[in-house]
């Protein structure tokens, strides 16, 4: 059974899945514990200010109580998030890059259209964009080829004029 090489579209899709997973998996709710503790202290102090008969705080009782209620709601939300135990899905694994054999490279080069030489180009096998290794063309490779590029990642070879 021949080796299955992932296509450039499959590699790009998997890289996008990995980036999306890393963006969403931030390690839980980091603000929940400090938010719950600070919210509890602020809410408690606001309630103490409202119920104590220290003059002249009576004009501020209603706005202070409203603020205490909103703080209590935020505190309860932070407490629920603090004790939540999210189970994120497993991180997607990068696709395995299967090295190309010499026979596969010769078959692919035979079917390849003439391609102009570029100093830096995209590997047709894995999408690696770098300055790939260059060697001279041999007699069993396309006659129009001046150089043969070799990708260090997937060992794919392709001809350039």
PDB file of C-alpha atoms in Angstrom:
ATOM      1  CA  UNK A   1       0.000   0.000   0.000  1.00  0.00           C
ATOM      2  CA  UNK A   2       1.528   3.371  -0.999  1.00  0.00           C
ATOM      3  CA  UNK A   3       2.173   6.057   1.597  1.00  0.00           C
ATOM      4  CA  UNK A   4      -0.521   8.684   1.916  1.00  0.00           C
ATOM      5  CA  UNK A   5       0.887  12.181   1.802  1.00  0.00           C
ATOM      6  CA  UNK A   6      -1.337  14.938   3.233  1.00  0.00           C
ATOM      7  CA  UNK A   7      -2.359  17.600   0.739  1.00  0.00           C
ATOM      8  CA  UNK A   8      -1.530  21.268   1.226  1.00  0.00           C
ATOM      9  CA  UNK A   9      -5.209  21.933   1.968  1.00  0.00           C
ATOM     10  CA  UNK A  10      -5.255  19.256   4.685  1.00  0.00           C
ATOM     11  CA  UNK A  11      -2.064  20.649   6.242  1.00  0.00           C
ATOM     12  CA  UNK A  12      -3.476  24.204   6.210  1.00  0.00           C
ATOM     13  CA  UNK A  13      -6.782  23.044   7.702  1.00  0.00           C
ATOM     14  CA  UNK A  14      -5.020  21.177  10.524  1.00  0.00           C
ATOM     15  CA  UNK A  15      -2.809  24.201  11.268  1.00  0.00           C
ATOM     16  CA  UNK A  16      -5.959  26.347  11.437  1.00  0.00           C
ATOM     17  CA  UNK A  17      -7.580  23.834  13.837  1.00  0.00           C
ATOM     18  CA  UNK A  18      -4.476  23.917  16.066  1.00  0.00           C
ATOM     19  CA  UNK A  19      -4.424  27.746  16.089  1.00  0.00           C
ATOM     20  CA  UNK A  20      -8.151  27.832  16.955  1.00  0.00           C
ATOM     21  CA  UNK A  21      -7.657  25.318  19.784  1.00  0.00           C
ATOM     22  CA  UNK A  22      -4.727  27.324  21.195  1.00  0.00           C
ATOM     23  CA  UNK A  23      -6.766  30.543  21.032  1.00  0.00           C
ATOM     24  CA  UNK A  24      -9.721  29.015  22.889  1.00  0.00           C
ATOM     25  CA  UNK A  25      -7.778  26.992  25.451  1.00  0.00           C
ATOM     26  CA  UNK A  26      -6.452  29.709  27.755  1.00  0.00           C
ATOM     27  CA  UNK A  27      -6.128  27.517  30.841  1.00  0.00           C
ATOM     28  CA  UNK A  28      -9.489  28.049  32.533  1.00  0.00           C
ATOM     29  CA  UNK A  29     -10.977  31.177  34.042  1.00  0.00           C
ATOM     30  CA  UNK A  30      -8.022  33.046  35.516  1.00  0.00           C
ATOM     31  CA  UNK A  31     -10.116  35.994  36.702  1.00  0.00           C
ATOM     32  CA  UNK A  32     -12.687  33.906  38.608  1.00  0.00           C
ATOM     33  CA  UNK A  33     -10.897  33.344  41.930  1.00  0.00           C
ATOM     34  CA  UNK A  34      -9.639  36.930  42.460  1.00  0.00           C
ATOM     35  CA  UNK A  35     -12.971  38.265  41.158  1.00  0.00           C
ATOM     36  CA  UNK A  36     -14.907  36.163  43.663  1.00  0.00           C
ATOM     37  CA  UNK A  37     -12.707  37.177  46.611  1.00  0.00           C
ATOM     38  CA  UNK A  38     -12.621  40.888  45.744  1.00  0.00           C
ATOM     39  CA  UNK A  39     -16.346  40.901  44.927  1.00  0.00           C
ATOM     40  CA  UNK A  40     -17.163  39.277  48.273  1.00  0.00           C
ATOM     41  CA  UNK A  41     -15.108  41.862  50.178  1.00  0.00           C
ATOM     42  CA  UNK A  42     -16.552  44.830  48.256  1.00  0.00           C
ATOM     43  CA  UNK A  43     -20.122  43.555  48.562  1.00  0.00           C
ATOM     44  CA  UNK A  44     -19.698  42.914  52.284  1.00  0.00           C
ATOM     45  CA  UNK A  45     -18.268  46.376  52.929  1.00  0.00           C
ATOM     46  CA  UNK A  46     -21.084  48.007  50.916  1.00  0.00           C
ATOM     47  CA  UNK A  47     -23.736  46.142  52.916  1.00  0.00           C
ATOM     48  CA  UNK A  48     -22.025  47.187  56.165  1.00  0.00           C
ATOM     49  CA  UNK A  49     -22.091  50.820  55.002  1.00  0.00           C
ATOM     50  CA  UNK A  50     -25.809  50.571  54.200  1.00  0.00           C
ATOM     51  CA  UNK A  51     -26.963  48.962  57.472  1.00  0.00           C
ATOM     52  CA  UNK A  52     -24.807  50.901  59.941  1.00  0.00           C
ATOM     53  CA  UNK A  53     -26.369  54.028  61.445  1.00  0.00           C
ATOM     54  CA  UNK A  54     -23.275  56.161  60.908  1.00  0.00           C
ATOM     55  CA  UNK A  55     -24.453  59.664  59.919  1.00  0.00           C
ATOM     56  CA  UNK A  56     -24.628  61.176  57.305  1.00  0.00           C
ATOM     57  CA  UNK A  57     -24.701  58.027  55.126  1.00  0.00           C
ATOM     58  CA  UNK A  58     -28.485  57.821  54.745  1.00  0.00           C
ATOM     59  CA  UNK A  59     -28.618  59.793  51.429  1.00  0.00           C
ATOM     60  CA  UNK A  60     -26.303  57.183  49.898  1.00  0.00           C
ATOM     61  CA  UNK A  61     -28.128  54.077  51.176  1.00  0.00           C
ATOM     62  CA  UNK A  62     -30.160  53.385  48.017  1.00  0.00           C
ATOM     63  CA  UNK A  63     -27.322  53.850  45.451  1.00  0.00           C
ATOM     64  CA  UNK A  64     -24.959  51.915  47.724  1.00  0.00           C
ATOM     65  CA  UNK A  65     -27.450  49.047  48.054  1.00  0.00           C
ATOM     66  CA  UNK A  66     -27.950  48.958  44.267  1.00  0.00           C
ATOM     67  CA  UNK A  67     -24.168  48.789  43.830  1.00  0.00           C
ATOM     68  CA  UNK A  68     -24.021  46.023  46.461  1.00  0.00           C
ATOM     69  CA  UNK A  69     -26.633  43.979  44.553  1.00  0.00           C
ATOM     70  CA  UNK A  70     -24.711  44.308  41.266  1.00  0.00           C
ATOM     71  CA  UNK A  71     -21.482  43.382  43.054  1.00  0.00           C
ATOM     72  CA  UNK A  72     -23.210  40.335  44.576  1.00  0.00           C
ATOM     73  CA  UNK A  73     -24.352  39.184  41.125  1.00  0.00           C
ATOM     74  CA  UNK A  74     -20.813  39.583  39.753  1.00  0.00           C
ATOM     75  CA  UNK A  75     -19.429  37.726  42.783  1.00  0.00           C
ATOM     76  CA  UNK A  76     -21.832  34.804  42.284  1.00  0.00           C
ATOM     77  CA  UNK A  77     -20.873  34.659  38.596  1.00  0.00           C
ATOM     78  CA  UNK A  78     -17.168  34.578  39.478  1.00  0.00           C
ATOM     79  CA  UNK A  79     -17.787  31.878  42.105  1.00  0.00           C
ATOM     80  CA  UNK A  80     -19.657  29.709  39.588  1.00  0.00           C
ATOM     81  CA  UNK A  81     -16.815  30.088  37.084  1.00  0.00           C
ATOM     82  CA  UNK A  82     -14.234  29.411  39.792  1.00  0.00           C
ATOM     83  CA  UNK A  83     -15.799  26.054  40.642  1.00  0.00           C
ATOM     84  CA  UNK A  84     -16.548  25.169  37.013  1.00  0.00           C
ATOM     85  CA  UNK A  85     -14.334  22.401  35.699  1.00  0.00           C
ATOM     86  CA  UNK A  86     -14.182  22.741  31.903  1.00  0.00           C
ATOM     87  CA  UNK A  87     -13.001  19.739  29.921  1.00  0.00           C
ATOM     88  CA  UNK A  88     -11.644  21.061  26.622  1.00  0.00           C
ATOM     89  CA  UNK A  89     -11.243  18.631  23.740  1.00  0.00           C
ATOM     90  CA  UNK A  90      -7.812  17.193  23.096  1.00  0.00           C
ATOM     91  CA  UNK A  91      -5.363  19.327  21.125  1.00  0.00           C
ATOM     92  CA  UNK A  92      -5.385  18.377  17.444  1.00  0.00           C
ATOM     93  CA  UNK A  93      -2.179  16.640  16.432  1.00  0.00           C
ATOM     94  CA  UNK A  94      -0.211  18.009  13.490  1.00  0.00           C
ATOM     95  CA  UNK A  95      -0.423  15.844  10.400  1.00  0.00           C
ATOM     96  CA  UNK A  96       2.436  13.410   9.997  1.00  0.00           C
ATOM     97  CA  UNK A  97       4.668  14.386   7.108  1.00  0.00           C
ATOM     98  CA  UNK A  98       5.562  11.199   5.237  1.00  0.00           C
ATOM     99  CA  UNK A  99       8.872  11.483   3.345  1.00  0.00           C
ATOM    100  CA  UNK A 100       8.678  11.068  -0.426  1.00  0.00           C
ATOM    101  CA  UNK A 101      10.632   8.176  -1.941  1.00  0.00           C
ATOM    102  CA  UNK A 102      12.921   8.517  -4.969  1.00  0.00           C
ATOM    103  CA  UNK A 103      10.400   6.644  -7.158  1.00  0.00           C
ATOM    104  CA  UNK A 104       7.572   8.962  -6.083  1.00  0.00           C
ATOM    105  CA  UNK A 105       9.729  12.013  -6.768  1.00  0.00           C
ATOM    106  CA  UNK A 106      10.634  10.772 -10.271  1.00  0.00           C
ATOM    107  CA  UNK A 107       6.978   9.998 -11.071  1.00  0.00           C
ATOM    108  CA  UNK A 108       5.829  13.427  -9.847  1.00  0.00           C
ATOM    109  CA  UNK A 109       8.619  15.235 -11.740  1.00  0.00           C
ATOM    110  CA  UNK A 110       7.704  13.387 -14.948  1.00  0.00           C
ATOM    111  CA  UNK A 111       4.129  14.727 -14.684  1.00  0.00           C
ATOM    112  CA  UNK A 112       5.259  18.213 -13.672  1.00  0.00           C
ATOM    113  CA  UNK A 113       4.887  21.222 -15.967  1.00  0.00           C
ATOM    114  CA  UNK A 114       7.920  23.440 -16.553  1.00  0.00           C
ATOM    115  CA  UNK A 115       8.463  25.741 -13.587  1.00  0.00           C
ATOM    116  CA  UNK A 116      10.755  28.806 -13.569  1.00  0.00           C
ATOM    117  CA  UNK A 117      13.560  29.003 -11.031  1.00  0.00           C
ATOM    118  CA  UNK A 118      12.864  30.972  -7.839  1.00  0.00           C
ATOM    119  CA  UNK A 119      15.276  31.513  -4.958  1.00  0.00           C
ATOM    120  CA  UNK A 120      12.557  30.946  -2.354  1.00  0.00           C
ATOM    121  CA  UNK A 121       9.516  28.883  -3.255  1.00  0.00           C
ATOM    122  CA  UNK A 122       6.709  26.824  -1.787  1.00  0.00           C
ATOM    123  CA  UNK A 123       7.223  23.067  -1.527  1.00  0.00           C
ATOM    124  CA  UNK A 124       4.469  21.295  -3.505  1.00  0.00           C
ATOM    125  CA  UNK A 125       4.507  18.440  -0.972  1.00  0.00           C
ATOM    126  CA  UNK A 126       4.187  20.079   2.441  1.00  0.00           C
ATOM    127  CA  UNK A 127       3.910  23.814   1.801  1.00  0.00           C
ATOM    128  CA  UNK A 128       7.203  24.724   3.473  1.00  0.00           C
ATOM    129  CA  UNK A 129       8.187  28.180   2.225  1.00  0.00           C
ATOM    130  CA  UNK A 130      11.949  28.503   2.384  1.00  0.00           C
ATOM    131  CA  UNK A 131      15.134  28.335   0.335  1.00  0.00           C
ATOM    132  CA  UNK A 132      15.233  24.620  -0.444  1.00  0.00           C
ATOM    133  CA  UNK A 133      18.360  22.647  -1.248  1.00  0.00           C
ATOM    134  CA  UNK A 134      19.386  22.663  -4.913  1.00  0.00           C
ATOM    135  CA  UNK A 135      21.266  20.105  -7.007  1.00  0.00           C
ATOM    136  CA  UNK A 136      21.860  19.618 -10.707  1.00  0.00           C
ATOM    137  CA  UNK A 137      19.441  17.540 -12.764  1.00  0.00           C
ATOM    138  CA  UNK A 138      20.435  13.974 -13.679  1.00  0.00           C
ATOM    139  CA  UNK A 139      19.577  12.051 -16.849  1.00  0.00           C
ATOM    140  CA  UNK A 140      16.479  10.281 -15.416  1.00  0.00           C
ATOM    141  CA  UNK A 141      14.812  13.597 -14.508  1.00  0.00           C
ATOM    142  CA  UNK A 142      12.934  15.953 -16.891  1.00  0.00           C
ATOM    143  CA  UNK A 143      15.042  17.198 -19.808  1.00  0.00           C
ATOM    144  CA  UNK A 144      13.957  20.825 -19.367  1.00  0.00           C
ATOM    145  CA  UNK A 145      15.116  20.885 -15.727  1.00  0.00           C
ATOM    146  CA  UNK A 146      18.186  22.937 -14.844  1.00  0.00           C
ATOM    147  CA  UNK A 147      18.012  22.344 -11.080  1.00  0.00           C
ATOM    148  CA  UNK A 148      16.228  19.966  -8.750  1.00  0.00           C
ATOM    149  CA  UNK A 149      14.875  21.408  -5.490  1.00  0.00           C
ATOM    150  CA  UNK A 150      14.675  19.218  -2.372  1.00  0.00           C
ATOM    151  CA  UNK A 151      12.519  20.025   0.646  1.00  0.00           C
ATOM    152  CA  UNK A 152      14.187  19.302   3.983  1.00  0.00           C
ATOM    153  CA  UNK A 153      10.812  18.721   5.682  1.00  0.00           C
ATOM    154  CA  UNK A 154       9.142  16.121   3.448  1.00  0.00           C
ATOM    155  CA  UNK A 155      12.045  15.193   1.118  1.00  0.00           C
ATOM    156  CA  UNK A 156       9.950  16.078  -1.933  1.00  0.00           C
ATOM    157  CA  UNK A 157      11.952  16.878  -5.067  1.00  0.00           C
ATOM    158  CA  UNK A 158      10.732  19.003  -7.967  1.00  0.00           C
ATOM    159  CA  UNK A 159      12.324  20.415 -11.086  1.00  0.00           C
ATOM    160  CA  UNK A 160      12.865  24.057 -12.006  1.00  0.00           C
ATOM    161  CA  UNK A 161      14.175  25.550 -15.248  1.00  0.00           C
TER     162      UNK A 161
END
